Coordinates of C-alpha atoms and ligand atoms in Angstrom, one line a residue:
Chain H
X1 CA 56.8 -53.5 105.7
X2 CA 53.9 -52.7 108.0
X3 CA 54.1 -50.4 111.0
X4 CA 51.2 -50.1 113.4
X5 CA 51.4 -47.3 115.9
X6 CA 49.2 -46.8 118.9
X7 CA 46.2 -48.4 117.2
X8 CA 42.9 -48.6 119.0
X9 CA 39.7 -50.0 117.6
X10 CA 36.2 -50.4 118.9
X11 CA 32.9 -51.5 117.4
X12 CA 30.5 -49.0 118.8
X13 CA 31.2 -49.2 122.5
X14 CA 32.9 -52.6 122.4
X15 CA 36.7 -52.0 122.7
X16 CA 38.7 -54.5 120.8
X17 CA 42.2 -53.2 120.4
X18 CA 43.7 -50.8 122.9
X19 CA 46.7 -48.7 121.8
X20 CA 48.7 -51.6 120.3
X21 CA 52.0 -51.3 118.5
X22 CA 53.1 -53.9 116.0
X23 CA 55.7 -53.9 113.2
X24 CA 56.1 -56.5 110.5
X25 CA 59.5 -55.8 109.0
X26 CA 61.2 -58.6 107.1
X27 CA 59.7 -61.2 104.8
X28 CA 58.7 -64.3 106.7
X29 CA 55.7 -65.8 108.4
X30 CA 54.1 -63.9 111.2
X31 CA 51.5 -65.7 113.3
X32 CA 48.7 -63.9 115.0
X33 CA 47.3 -65.9 117.8
X34 CA 44.8 -65.3 120.6
X35 CA 41.5 -66.4 122.1
X36 CA 38.2 -66.2 120.2
X37 CA 37.0 -62.6 120.0
X38 CA 40.4 -61.2 120.9
X39 CA 40.5 -59.1 117.8
X40 CA 42.6 -61.1 115.3
X41 CA 40.2 -60.7 112.4
X42 CA 39.7 -57.1 113.3
X43 CA 43.4 -56.4 113.1
X44 CA 43.7 -58.2 109.7
X45 CA 40.7 -56.2 108.3
X46 CA 42.4 -53.0 109.4
X47 CA 45.6 -53.9 107.7
X48 CA 43.7 -55.0 104.6
X49 CA 41.9 -51.7 104.4
X50 CA 38.5 -53.1 105.0
X51 CA 37.8 -51.4 108.2
X52 CA 38.5 -47.7 108.3
X53 CA 40.7 -46.1 110.9
X54 CA 41.8 -42.6 111.6
X55 CA 45.1 -41.4 110.0
X56 CA 48.4 -41.9 111.6
X57 CA 48.0 -45.4 112.9
X58 CA 48.9 -47.9 110.2
X59 CA 51.7 -47.4 107.7
X60 CA 52.3 -49.7 104.7
X61 CA 55.8 -49.3 103.2
X62 CA 56.0 -46.0 105.1
X63 CA 52.8 -44.7 103.6
X64 CA 49.7 -44.0 105.8
X65 CA 47.1 -46.6 104.8
X66 CA 44.7 -43.7 104.9
X67 CA 46.3 -42.1 101.8
X68 CA 46.6 -45.3 99.8
X69 CA 43.9 -45.8 97.2
X70 CA 41.9 -49.1 97.2
X71 CA 43.3 -50.2 94.0
X72 CA 46.9 -49.5 94.9
X73 CA 46.5 -51.2 98.3
X74 CA 45.2 -54.3 96.5
X75 CA 48.5 -54.5 94.6
X76 CA 50.4 -54.5 97.9
X77 CA 48.2 -56.7 100.2
X78 CA 46.1 -59.8 99.4
X79 CA 43.5 -60.7 102.0
X80 CA 42.1 -64.2 102.6
X81 CA 39.1 -63.9 104.8
X82 CA 38.2 -66.1 107.7
X83 CA 34.9 -67.0 106.1
X84 CA 33.6 -66.5 102.6
X85 CA 30.1 -67.6 101.6
X86 CA 29.7 -67.5 97.9
X87 CA 26.2 -66.8 96.6
X88 CA 26.8 -66.6 92.9
X89 CA 27.9 -69.5 90.6
X90 CA 31.2 -68.2 89.3
X91 CA 33.6 -71.0 88.4
X92 CA 36.9 -71.4 90.3
X93 CA 38.8 -70.0 87.5
X94 CA 36.6 -67.0 87.1
X95 CA 37.1 -66.3 90.8
X96 CA 40.9 -66.6 90.4
X97 CA 40.9 -64.2 87.5
X98 CA 39.3 -61.6 89.7
X99 CA 42.6 -61.6 91.6
X100 CA 44.1 -59.7 88.7
X101 CA 41.5 -56.9 88.9
X102 CA 43.8 -54.5 90.8
X103 CA 46.2 -54.5 87.9
X104 CA 43.7 -54.0 85.2
X105 CA 42.3 -50.9 83.5
X106 CA 38.7 -50.9 82.4
X107 CA 39.4 -52.5 79.1
X108 CA 42.3 -54.8 79.9
X109 CA 41.8 -58.5 79.7
X110 CA 43.8 -61.4 81.2
X111 CA 47.2 -61.7 79.6
X112 CA 49.1 -64.9 78.8
X113 CA 51.4 -64.3 81.7
X114 CA 48.5 -63.8 84.0
X115 CA 47.0 -67.1 82.8
X116 CA 50.2 -68.8 83.6
X117 CA 50.2 -67.3 87.1
X118 CA 46.7 -68.6 87.5
X119 CA 47.7 -72.1 86.3
X120 CA 50.6 -72.0 88.7
X121 CA 48.3 -71.1 91.6
X122 CA 45.9 -73.8 90.7
X123 CA 48.7 -76.3 90.6
X124 CA 50.3 -75.5 94.0
X125 CA 47.0 -75.5 95.8
X126 CA 46.0 -78.8 94.1
X127 CA 42.9 -77.5 92.5
X128 CA 43.3 -78.7 89.0
X129 CA 40.3 -81.0 89.1
X130 CA 38.1 -78.3 90.4
X131 CA 39.1 -75.5 88.0
X132 CA 35.8 -75.4 86.2
X133 CA 33.5 -76.2 89.1
X134 CA 31.2 -73.6 90.6
X135 CA 32.4 -72.0 93.8
X136 CA 28.9 -72.5 95.2
X137 CA 29.4 -76.2 94.9
X138 CA 32.7 -76.6 96.7
X139 CA 33.5 -78.1 100.2
X140 CA 34.7 -75.8 102.9
X141 CA 38.3 -76.9 102.6
X142 CA 38.2 -76.6 98.8
X143 CA 36.9 -73.1 98.9
X144 CA 39.5 -72.2 101.5
X145 CA 42.2 -73.4 99.1
X146 CA 40.6 -71.4 96.2
X147 CA 40.8 -68.2 98.3
X148 CA 44.5 -68.9 99.1
X149 CA 45.1 -69.5 95.4
X150 CA 43.5 -66.2 94.6
X151 CA 45.8 -64.4 97.0
X152 CA 48.7 -66.0 95.1
X153 CA 47.2 -64.8 91.8
X154 CA 47.0 -61.3 93.3
X155 CA 50.8 -61.7 93.6
X156 CA 51.3 -59.0 96.2
X157 CA 54.4 -58.5 98.4
X158 CA 52.2 -58.9 101.5
X159 CA 49.6 -61.7 102.1
X160 CA 47.3 -61.7 105.1
X161 CA 45.3 -64.8 105.9
X162 CA 42.6 -65.3 108.5
X163 CA 42.8 -68.9 109.7
X164 CA 43.8 -70.3 106.3
X165 CA 44.0 -73.9 107.4
X166 CA 40.9 -74.1 109.7
X167 CA 38.9 -76.2 107.3
X168 CA 41.7 -78.2 105.8
X169 CA 42.5 -81.9 106.4
X170 CA 46.0 -82.7 107.6
X171 CA 47.3 -83.3 104.1
X172 CA 46.4 -79.8 103.0
X173 CA 47.3 -78.2 106.3
X174 CA 50.8 -79.4 105.8
X175 CA 50.9 -78.5 102.1
X176 CA 49.5 -75.0 102.6
X177 CA 51.8 -74.2 105.5
X178 CA 54.8 -75.5 103.5
X179 CA 53.6 -73.5 100.5
X180 CA 53.4 -70.3 102.6
X181 CA 56.8 -70.9 104.0
X182 CA 58.2 -71.4 100.5
X183 CA 56.8 -68.3 99.1
X184 CA 57.9 -66.3 102.1
X185 CA 61.4 -67.5 101.7
X186 CA 61.8 -67.9 97.9
X187 CA 59.8 -64.9 96.9
X188 CA 60.5 -62.6 99.8
X189 CA 56.9 -62.2 100.8
X190 CA 55.6 -60.9 104.1
X191 CA 52.9 -63.4 105.3
X192 CA 50.7 -62.6 108.2
X193 CA 48.4 -65.4 109.2
X194 CA 45.9 -65.8 112.0
X195 CA 46.2 -69.3 113.6
X196 CA 44.7 -71.2 116.4
X197 CA 47.1 -74.1 116.3
X198 CA 49.9 -73.4 118.8
X199 CA 52.1 -76.0 117.2
X200 CA 52.0 -74.5 113.8
X201 CA 52.9 -71.2 115.5
X202 CA 55.7 -72.7 117.4
X203 CA 57.3 -74.6 114.5
X204 CA 56.5 -72.7 111.3
X205 CA 56.3 -69.1 112.2
X206 CA 59.2 -66.7 112.4
X207 CA 57.4 -64.4 114.8
X208 CA 54.3 -64.4 116.9
X209 CA 51.9 -61.6 117.9
X210 CA 49.6 -62.9 120.7
X211 CA 46.5 -60.8 121.1
X212 CA 44.8 -60.9 124.4
X213 CA 42.9 -58.5 126.7
X214 CA 43.0 -55.8 124.0
X215 CA 46.8 -55.8 124.0
X216 CA 49.5 -57.6 122.1
X217 CA 52.5 -59.7 123.2
X218 CA 55.1 -60.1 120.5
X219 CA 58.3 -62.1 120.1
X220 CA 59.9 -65.3 118.8
X221 CA 57.5 -68.3 119.0
X222 CA 59.3 -70.0 121.8
X223 CA 59.4 -66.8 123.9
X224 CA 55.7 -65.9 123.4
X225 CA 54.0 -69.3 123.3
X226 CA 55.3 -70.5 126.7
X227 CA 53.4 -73.1 128.6
X228 CA 52.6 -70.6 131.4
X229 CA 51.4 -67.8 129.2
X230 CA 49.2 -69.9 127.0
X231 CA 47.7 -71.7 130.0
X232 CA 46.9 -68.3 131.6
X233 CA 45.6 -66.6 128.5
X234 CA 43.4 -69.5 127.3
X235 CA 42.5 -70.8 130.7
X236 CA 43.3 -74.4 129.9
X237 CA 45.7 -77.1 131.3
X238 CA 48.5 -78.0 128.9
X239 CA 51.4 -80.4 128.6
X240 CA 54.6 -79.9 126.6
X241 CA 55.9 -82.7 124.3
X242 CA 59.4 -82.7 122.9
X243 CA 60.3 -84.4 119.7
X244 CA 63.9 -83.9 118.5
X245 CA 64.4 -80.2 118.2
X246 CA 60.7 -79.4 118.1
X247 CA 58.4 -78.6 120.9
X248 CA 54.7 -79.2 121.0
X249 CA 52.0 -78.3 123.4
X250 CA 48.7 -80.1 123.8
X251 CA 45.8 -80.1 126.2
Chain O
X1 CA 31.8 -82.6 87.1
X2 CA 32.6 -79.7 84.8
X3 CA 31.2 -76.4 83.8
X4 CA 27.8 -76.7 82.1
X5 CA 27.8 -75.4 78.7
X6 CA 26.4 -71.9 78.9
X7 CA 26.8 -70.4 75.5
X8 CA 24.6 -68.1 73.7
X9 CA 25.9 -66.0 70.9
X10 CA 25.8 -62.2 70.7
X11 CA 25.7 -62.4 66.9
X12 CA 22.6 -64.6 67.0
X13 CA 20.8 -62.2 69.4
X14 CA 21.5 -59.2 67.2
X15 CA 20.2 -61.1 64.1
X16 CA 17.0 -62.0 66.0
X17 CA 16.6 -58.4 67.0
X18 CA 17.0 -57.3 63.4
X19 CA 14.5 -59.9 62.2
X20 CA 12.0 -58.9 64.8
X21 CA 12.2 -55.2 63.9
X22 CA 11.7 -56.1 60.2
X23 CA 8.8 -58.5 60.8
X24 CA 6.8 -56.3 63.2
X25 CA 7.1 -53.3 60.9
X26 CA 4.6 -55.0 58.5
X27 CA 2.2 -56.1 61.3
X28 CA -0.7 -54.0 62.3
X29 CA -4.2 -52.9 61.3
X30 CA -2.8 -52.1 57.9
X31 CA -0.4 -54.7 56.5
X32 CA 2.5 -53.0 54.8
X33 CA 4.8 -55.2 52.7
X34 CA 8.4 -55.2 53.7
X35 CA 9.8 -53.8 50.5
X36 CA 7.4 -50.9 50.8
X37 CA 8.4 -50.4 54.4
X38 CA 12.0 -50.1 53.5
X39 CA 11.3 -47.8 50.6
X40 CA 9.5 -45.5 52.9
X41 CA 12.3 -45.5 55.4
X42 CA 14.9 -45.3 52.6
X43 CA 13.2 -42.3 51.0
X44 CA 14.0 -40.3 54.1
X45 CA 17.7 -41.2 54.2
X46 CA 19.8 -38.8 52.2
X47 CA 22.1 -41.0 50.1
X48 CA 19.8 -44.1 49.8
X49 CA 17.0 -41.8 48.7
X50 CA 18.2 -41.7 45.1
X51 CA 17.8 -45.5 44.8
X52 CA 14.3 -45.7 46.1
X53 CA 11.4 -46.3 43.7
X54 CA 8.9 -43.8 45.1
X55 CA 6.1 -45.2 42.9
X56 CA 6.0 -48.2 45.2
X57 CA 4.9 -46.0 48.1
X58 CA 1.3 -45.4 49.0
X59 CA 0.9 -42.1 50.6
X60 CA -1.2 -43.3 53.6
X61 CA 1.3 -46.1 54.2
X62 CA 4.1 -43.6 54.3
X63 CA 2.3 -41.7 57.0
X64 CA 1.6 -44.8 59.0
X65 CA 5.2 -45.9 58.8
X66 CA 6.9 -42.6 59.4
X67 CA 4.6 -41.1 62.0
X68 CA 3.3 -44.2 63.8
X69 CA 5.0 -47.5 63.4
X70 CA 8.6 -46.6 63.0
X71 CA 8.8 -44.3 66.0
X72 CA 7.0 -46.9 68.2
X73 CA 9.4 -49.6 67.2
X74 CA 12.4 -47.6 67.8
X75 CA 11.2 -46.1 71.1
X76 CA 10.0 -49.5 72.4
X77 CA 13.4 -51.0 71.5
X78 CA 15.4 -48.4 73.4
X79 CA 13.0 -48.5 76.3
X80 CA 13.5 -52.3 76.4
X81 CA 17.3 -51.9 76.2
X82 CA 17.3 -49.5 79.1
X83 CA 14.8 -51.3 81.4
X84 CA 16.6 -54.6 81.1
X85 CA 20.0 -53.0 81.5
X86 CA 19.1 -51.1 84.6
X87 CA 17.5 -54.3 86.0
X88 CA 20.8 -56.1 85.7
X89 CA 22.7 -53.3 87.2
X90 CA 20.3 -53.0 90.2
X91 CA 20.4 -56.7 90.8
X92 CA 24.2 -56.7 90.8
X93 CA 24.7 -53.6 92.9
X94 CA 22.2 -54.8 95.6
X95 CA 23.2 -58.5 95.2
X96 CA 19.5 -59.2 95.2
X97 CA 17.6 -60.9 92.4
X98 CA 14.5 -58.9 93.3
X99 CA 16.0 -55.5 92.9
X100 CA 14.8 -53.5 89.9
X101 CA 14.3 -49.7 89.6
X102 CA 10.5 -50.0 89.0
X103 CA 10.0 -52.0 92.1
X104 CA 12.2 -49.7 94.1
X105 CA 10.3 -46.5 93.5
X106 CA 10.4 -45.6 89.9
X107 CA 6.9 -46.9 89.2
X108 CA 5.2 -45.4 92.3
X109 CA 7.1 -42.2 92.0
X110 CA 6.2 -41.8 88.3
X111 CA 2.6 -42.6 89.1
X112 CA 2.6 -40.0 91.8
X113 CA 4.1 -37.4 89.4
X114 CA 1.5 -38.3 86.8
X115 CA -1.3 -38.0 89.3
X116 CA -0.1 -34.6 90.5
X117 CA 0.1 -33.5 86.9
X118 CA -3.4 -34.4 86.1
X119 CA -4.8 -32.9 89.3
X120 CA -2.9 -29.7 88.9
X121 CA -2.7 -29.4 85.1
X122 CA -0.3 -26.9 83.4
X123 CA 0.3 -26.9 79.7
X124 CA 4.1 -27.3 79.2
X125 CA 6.0 -29.4 76.8
X126 CA 9.7 -30.1 76.9
X127 CA 11.6 -32.0 74.1
X128 CA 8.5 -33.9 73.1
X129 CA 7.6 -34.8 76.7
X130 CA 4.3 -33.8 78.1
X131 CA 3.8 -32.1 81.5
X132 CA 2.6 -35.5 82.8
X133 CA 5.8 -37.2 81.6
X134 CA 8.0 -34.5 83.2
X135 CA 6.2 -34.8 86.5
X136 CA 6.5 -38.5 86.3
X137 CA 10.3 -38.2 85.7
X138 CA 10.7 -36.0 88.8
X139 CA 8.4 -38.2 90.9
X140 CA 10.5 -41.2 90.0
X141 CA 13.8 -39.5 90.8
X142 CA 12.4 -38.1 94.1
X143 CA 11.1 -41.5 95.4
X144 CA 14.3 -43.3 94.4
X145 CA 16.3 -40.7 96.2
X146 CA 14.1 -41.1 99.3
X147 CA 14.5 -44.8 99.3
X148 CA 18.3 -44.6 98.9
X149 CA 18.5 -42.2 101.8
X150 CA 16.5 -44.5 104.0
X151 CA 18.7 -47.4 103.0
X152 CA 21.9 -45.5 103.4
X153 CA 21.2 -44.4 107.0
X154 CA 20.7 -48.1 107.9
X155 CA 24.1 -49.5 107.0
X156 CA 24.7 -53.2 107.3
X157 CA 22.1 -55.5 105.9
X158 CA 21.4 -53.1 103.1
X159 CA 19.7 -55.6 100.8
X160 CA 16.7 -56.4 102.9
X161 CA 16.3 -52.8 104.2
X162 CA 16.3 -51.6 100.6
X163 CA 13.4 -53.9 99.6
X164 CA 11.5 -53.2 102.7
X165 CA 11.9 -49.5 102.3
X166 CA 10.9 -49.8 98.7
X167 CA 7.8 -51.8 99.5
X168 CA 6.8 -49.5 102.4
X169 CA 7.2 -46.3 100.2
X170 CA 5.3 -47.9 97.4
X171 CA 2.3 -48.6 99.7
X172 CA 2.6 -45.1 101.1
X173 CA 2.5 -43.5 97.7
X174 CA -0.3 -45.7 96.4
X175 CA -2.4 -44.4 99.3
X176 CA -1.5 -40.8 98.5
X177 CA -2.5 -41.4 94.9
X178 CA -5.7 -43.0 96.0
X179 CA -6.4 -40.0 98.2
X180 CA -5.9 -37.6 95.3
X181 CA -8.1 -39.7 93.2
X182 CA -10.9 -39.8 95.7
X183 CA -11.3 -36.0 95.3
X184 CA -10.7 -36.0 91.6
X185 CA -12.7 -38.9 90.3
X186 CA -12.9 -37.4 86.8
X187 CA -9.1 -37.7 86.4
X188 CA -8.9 -41.4 87.3
X189 CA -9.1 -42.6 83.8
X190 CA -6.3 -40.4 82.5
X191 CA -3.9 -41.3 85.3
X192 CA -4.8 -45.0 85.2
X193 CA -4.2 -45.3 81.5
X194 CA -1.0 -43.3 81.6
X195 CA 0.4 -45.6 84.3
X196 CA -0.3 -48.8 82.3
X197 CA 2.2 -47.7 79.7
X198 CA 2.1 -47.1 76.0
X199 CA 4.3 -46.2 73.1
X200 CA 1.4 -44.5 71.3
X201 CA 2.8 -41.1 72.0
X202 CA 6.2 -41.9 70.4
X203 CA 7.7 -39.0 68.6
X204 CA 11.1 -38.4 67.0
X205 CA 11.9 -35.9 69.7
X206 CA 11.1 -38.4 72.4
X207 CA 13.1 -41.1 70.7
X208 CA 16.1 -38.8 70.4
X209 CA 16.0 -38.0 74.1
X210 CA 15.6 -41.7 75.2
X211 CA 18.1 -42.9 72.7
X212 CA 20.8 -40.4 73.9
X213 CA 20.2 -41.2 77.5
X214 CA 20.2 -45.0 77.0
X215 CA 23.4 -44.9 74.9
X216 CA 25.2 -42.5 77.2
X217 CA 24.3 -44.4 80.3
X218 CA 25.3 -47.7 78.9
X219 CA 28.5 -46.4 77.5
X220 CA 29.3 -44.8 80.9
X221 CA 28.5 -47.8 83.0
X222 CA 29.3 -50.9 80.8
X223 CA 33.1 -50.6 81.4
X224 CA 32.4 -51.2 85.1
X225 CA 31.0 -54.7 84.4
X226 CA 33.9 -56.5 85.9
X227 CA 33.5 -54.5 89.1
X228 CA 29.9 -55.6 89.3
X229 CA 31.1 -59.2 89.0
X230 CA 33.5 -58.8 91.9
X231 CA 30.9 -56.8 94.0
X232 CA 28.7 -59.9 93.9
X233 CA 31.3 -61.5 96.3
X234 CA 30.4 -58.9 98.9
X235 CA 31.7 -55.5 99.9
X236 CA 34.6 -56.9 101.9
X237 CA 35.9 -58.9 99.0
X238 CA 35.4 -56.1 96.6
X239 CA 37.4 -53.7 98.8
X240 CA 40.2 -56.2 99.1
X241 CA 40.4 -56.5 95.4
X242 CA 40.8 -52.8 95.0
X243 CA 37.3 -51.6 94.3
X244 CA 36.0 -48.3 95.8
X245 CA 32.7 -49.9 96.5
X246 CA 30.8 -46.8 97.6
X247 CA 31.8 -44.8 94.6
X248 CA 31.2 -47.5 92.1
X249 CA 27.8 -48.3 93.4
X250 CA 26.8 -44.7 93.4
X251 CA 28.0 -44.2 89.8
X252 CA 26.0 -47.2 88.6
X253 CA 22.8 -46.4 90.5
X254 CA 22.7 -42.8 89.7
X255 CA 23.2 -43.4 86.0
X256 CA 20.8 -46.3 85.6
X257 CA 18.1 -44.6 87.8
X258 CA 18.2 -41.6 85.7
X259 CA 17.8 -43.8 82.6
X260 CA 14.8 -45.6 84.2
X261 CA 13.2 -42.3 85.1
X262 CA 13.6 -41.0 81.5
X263 CA 12.1 -44.2 80.2
X264 CA 9.1 -44.2 82.5
X265 CA 8.5 -40.6 81.5
X266 CA 8.5 -41.5 77.8
X267 CA 6.1 -44.4 77.9
X268 CA 4.6 -44.9 81.3
X269 CA 5.0 -47.8 83.6
X270 CA 6.0 -51.0 81.9
X271 CA 6.7 -53.6 84.5
X272 CA 8.6 -56.8 84.7
X273 CA 11.0 -56.2 81.9
X274 CA 13.8 -55.3 84.3
X275 CA 13.0 -58.4 86.3
X276 CA 12.3 -61.2 83.9
X277 CA 14.7 -60.5 81.1
X278 CA 17.9 -60.5 83.3
X279 CA 16.7 -63.6 85.1
X280 CA 16.0 -65.4 81.9
X281 CA 19.5 -64.5 80.6
X282 CA 21.1 -65.4 83.8
X283 CA 19.8 -68.9 83.5
X284 CA 21.8 -69.2 80.3
X285 CA 25.0 -67.2 80.8
X286 CA 25.5 -67.3 84.6
X287 CA 26.6 -64.4 86.8
X288 CA 29.3 -62.8 84.6
X289 CA 28.0 -59.3 83.9
X290 CA 29.6 -58.7 80.6
X291 CA 27.5 -61.3 79.0
X292 CA 24.5 -60.7 81.2
X293 CA 24.4 -57.0 80.4
X294 CA 24.8 -57.5 76.6
X295 CA 22.3 -60.2 76.2
X296 CA 19.7 -58.8 78.6
X297 CA 19.8 -55.4 76.9
X298 CA 19.3 -57.0 73.5
X299 CA 16.5 -59.3 74.7
X300 CA 14.9 -56.4 76.5
X301 CA 14.6 -54.6 73.2
X302 CA 13.3 -57.6 71.4
X303 CA 10.8 -58.3 74.1
X304 CA 9.3 -54.8 74.2
X305 CA 9.1 -54.5 70.4
X306 CA 7.1 -57.7 70.3
X307 CA 5.0 -56.7 73.3
X308 CA 4.1 -53.4 71.7
X309 CA 3.3 -55.0 68.4
X310 CA 0.9 -57.3 70.2
X311 CA -0.5 -54.4 72.1
X312 CA -1.3 -52.4 69.0
X313 CA -2.5 -55.2 66.7
X314 CA -4.0 -58.1 68.7
X315 CA -7.5 -56.5 68.7
X316 CA -8.3 -54.6 65.5
X317 CA -8.7 -50.9 65.9
X318 CA -8.2 -51.1 69.6
X319 CA -5.0 -50.6 71.5
X320 CA -4.1 -52.6 74.7
X321 CA -1.7 -51.1 77.2
X322 CA 1.7 -52.6 76.6
X323 CA 2.2 -52.9 80.4
X324 CA -0.7 -55.4 80.4
X325 CA 0.9 -57.4 77.6
X326 CA 4.3 -57.6 79.3
X327 CA 2.8 -58.9 82.5
X328 CA 0.2 -61.2 81.0
X329 CA 2.7 -63.0 78.8
X330 CA 5.9 -62.3 80.7
X331 CA 4.9 -63.6 84.1
X332 CA 3.7 -67.1 83.2
X333 CA 6.7 -67.5 81.0
X334 CA 8.9 -66.4 83.8
X335 CA 7.4 -68.8 86.3
X336 CA 7.6 -71.6 83.8
X337 CA 11.4 -70.9 83.3
X338 CA 11.9 -70.8 87.1
X339 CA 10.2 -74.1 87.6
X340 CA 11.9 -75.7 84.6
X341 CA 15.3 -74.6 85.5
X342 CA 16.4 -75.9 88.9
X343 CA 19.8 -74.3 88.7
X344 CA 20.5 -71.7 91.3
X345 CA 20.2 -68.1 90.2
Ligands
ATP401 N1 31.0 -56.1 113.0 C1 31.1 -56.2 114.3 N2 30.3 -55.4 115.1 C2 30.4 -55.4 116.4 N3 31.2 -56.2 117.1 C3 32.1 -57.0 116.4 C4 32.0 -57.0 115.0 N4 33.0 -57.9 114.5 C5 33.6 -58.3 115.6 N5 33.0 -57.8 116.7 C6 33.5 -58.1 118.1 O1 34.8 -57.7 118.2 C7 35.6 -58.6 118.9 C8 36.8 -59.1 118.1 O2 36.3 -59.8 117.0 P1 37.2 -60.5 116.0 O3 36.4 -61.1 114.9 O4 38.3 -59.6 115.6 O5 37.8 -61.7 116.8 P2 38.8 -62.9 116.5 O6 40.0 -62.7 117.3 O7 39.0 -62.9 115.0 O8 38.0 -64.2 117.0 P3 37.9 -65.7 116.4 O9 39.1 -66.4 116.9 O10 36.7 -66.2 116.9 O11 37.9 -65.5 114.9 C9 34.6 -59.7 119.3 O12 34.2 -59.5 120.7 C10 33.4 -59.5 118.5 O13 32.2 -59.9 119.1
MG402 MG1 38.5 -64.2 113.5

């Protein structure tokens, strides 16, 4: 569980988040939406312990993130960045093994169970053929799946993902979203994902936090992502499409 | 497309190191047969002593081996270990293939220290180190510290700032040295030859100091090798995988900088070892630091032993500075490897 209380964040003089409150309570998928530059990545980096904030604003499992050691935090939260540019030729498997680092002492090596977990993560992200390729020689979408696989290897109760499907073709978009849903439900994980696709938000998320104008609007997808709100916030004309029980919006 | 085969074996590298040590022991102005070399060494080791046939030993050979050759071999080996090791660590911490303690201030700092020592001479010795060496040590530490402070206050694109700061400070210090030299022209030779590096002054005291520092620093930092791997992915990634980036970097840099400064004090400025050896090894083993550190360290030792043997024996009765040898042979070889191997480093 994550509780954010009265959180403000600025880069120098640029205010990004202004006294926002958010809680992520139960397992499930939480969608973070909002226009470019709204502060979605910033919020994720704060939760992931990458950006430092003053004490008393973010609590993970009731503990102030301030007082949680890096290593411990990495066993609670796995972070998939919006962009990762590899410069060194590690193999996919080597990169995945790094996901176990938070659990290891200086002299521990990968155990049999950990190898099985890595094999499993490779399988569900359909990376078997690429296992021994260099991460410097992958396509954008392949690399994105590798980073998601590593979050699975890290095996944390909370996974935060920054636009995890932005580079994926429709096959993998569907598979990854289904995968996230499954692990949220079957393995009781709290999944927070930044998205730009309203329809994924509408149909696959349990809850939405819409960031705009330094503030956040939270609620059930259908209550937050209404045609009027989205039109106003994104300044774009939209139509609503109904198909069975599902609703879609499109420009 | 699978992983290219990148295997070199630690056992083989150690065997090569051993062979090199043995072979170079007999090379020099005076050729000393191997069995005699071992007899001389053995005669100084308590338990083995009894088995050594002392009649084999020629007295003058004994002096050459014990006072000249053996200390040089051991000192050059440990210097090679330390220089290559610290090169790998610097390149990892700064995520920059150009990083290396000598380029980043150790060499210019040491040269400044040596210059000051010769311009303002005092007669002090400490643990086998001359006043010049001690000044070189502090010069190196001081300049490294200066460069880190400059880099630290400009957060963000640390890598480029670091190299630029290093370069700028190096030029600055060269000018200061030149200035001193202008007014002390009689000292130019001393300083100049000191900076080019030599193992001529190897003593057992010196060896002991360098050996302890190298062993302790490696033992202290080697367990962090997996953190170095992860830090290659960038600070953000490293943090999210549970690494205290600032603390880990500080630990590694302080320890290896100290080691580099002790080495420069012991044998002067021997360039390029920290740069070419890690690169060469990286072409074979890839970016994983565990392998990179082990192989680079061993090869660094091998390389410097050979370089010093060449330096002391290529021209009869004349010694060439080992720094010259490492650059003259090292650089063309390095360039050739770079051209030959198109793989990314
Ligand atoms: N390191 C930084 N230094 C200064 N300003 C920054 C920095 N990172 C982000 N910003 C600014 O902060 C604001 C929020 O950035 P953020 O990356 O959180 O946006 P985002 O919601 O993730 O956008 P996008 O949808 O484009 O990914 C932007 O205006 C951006 O210009
Ligand atoms: Mg973003």
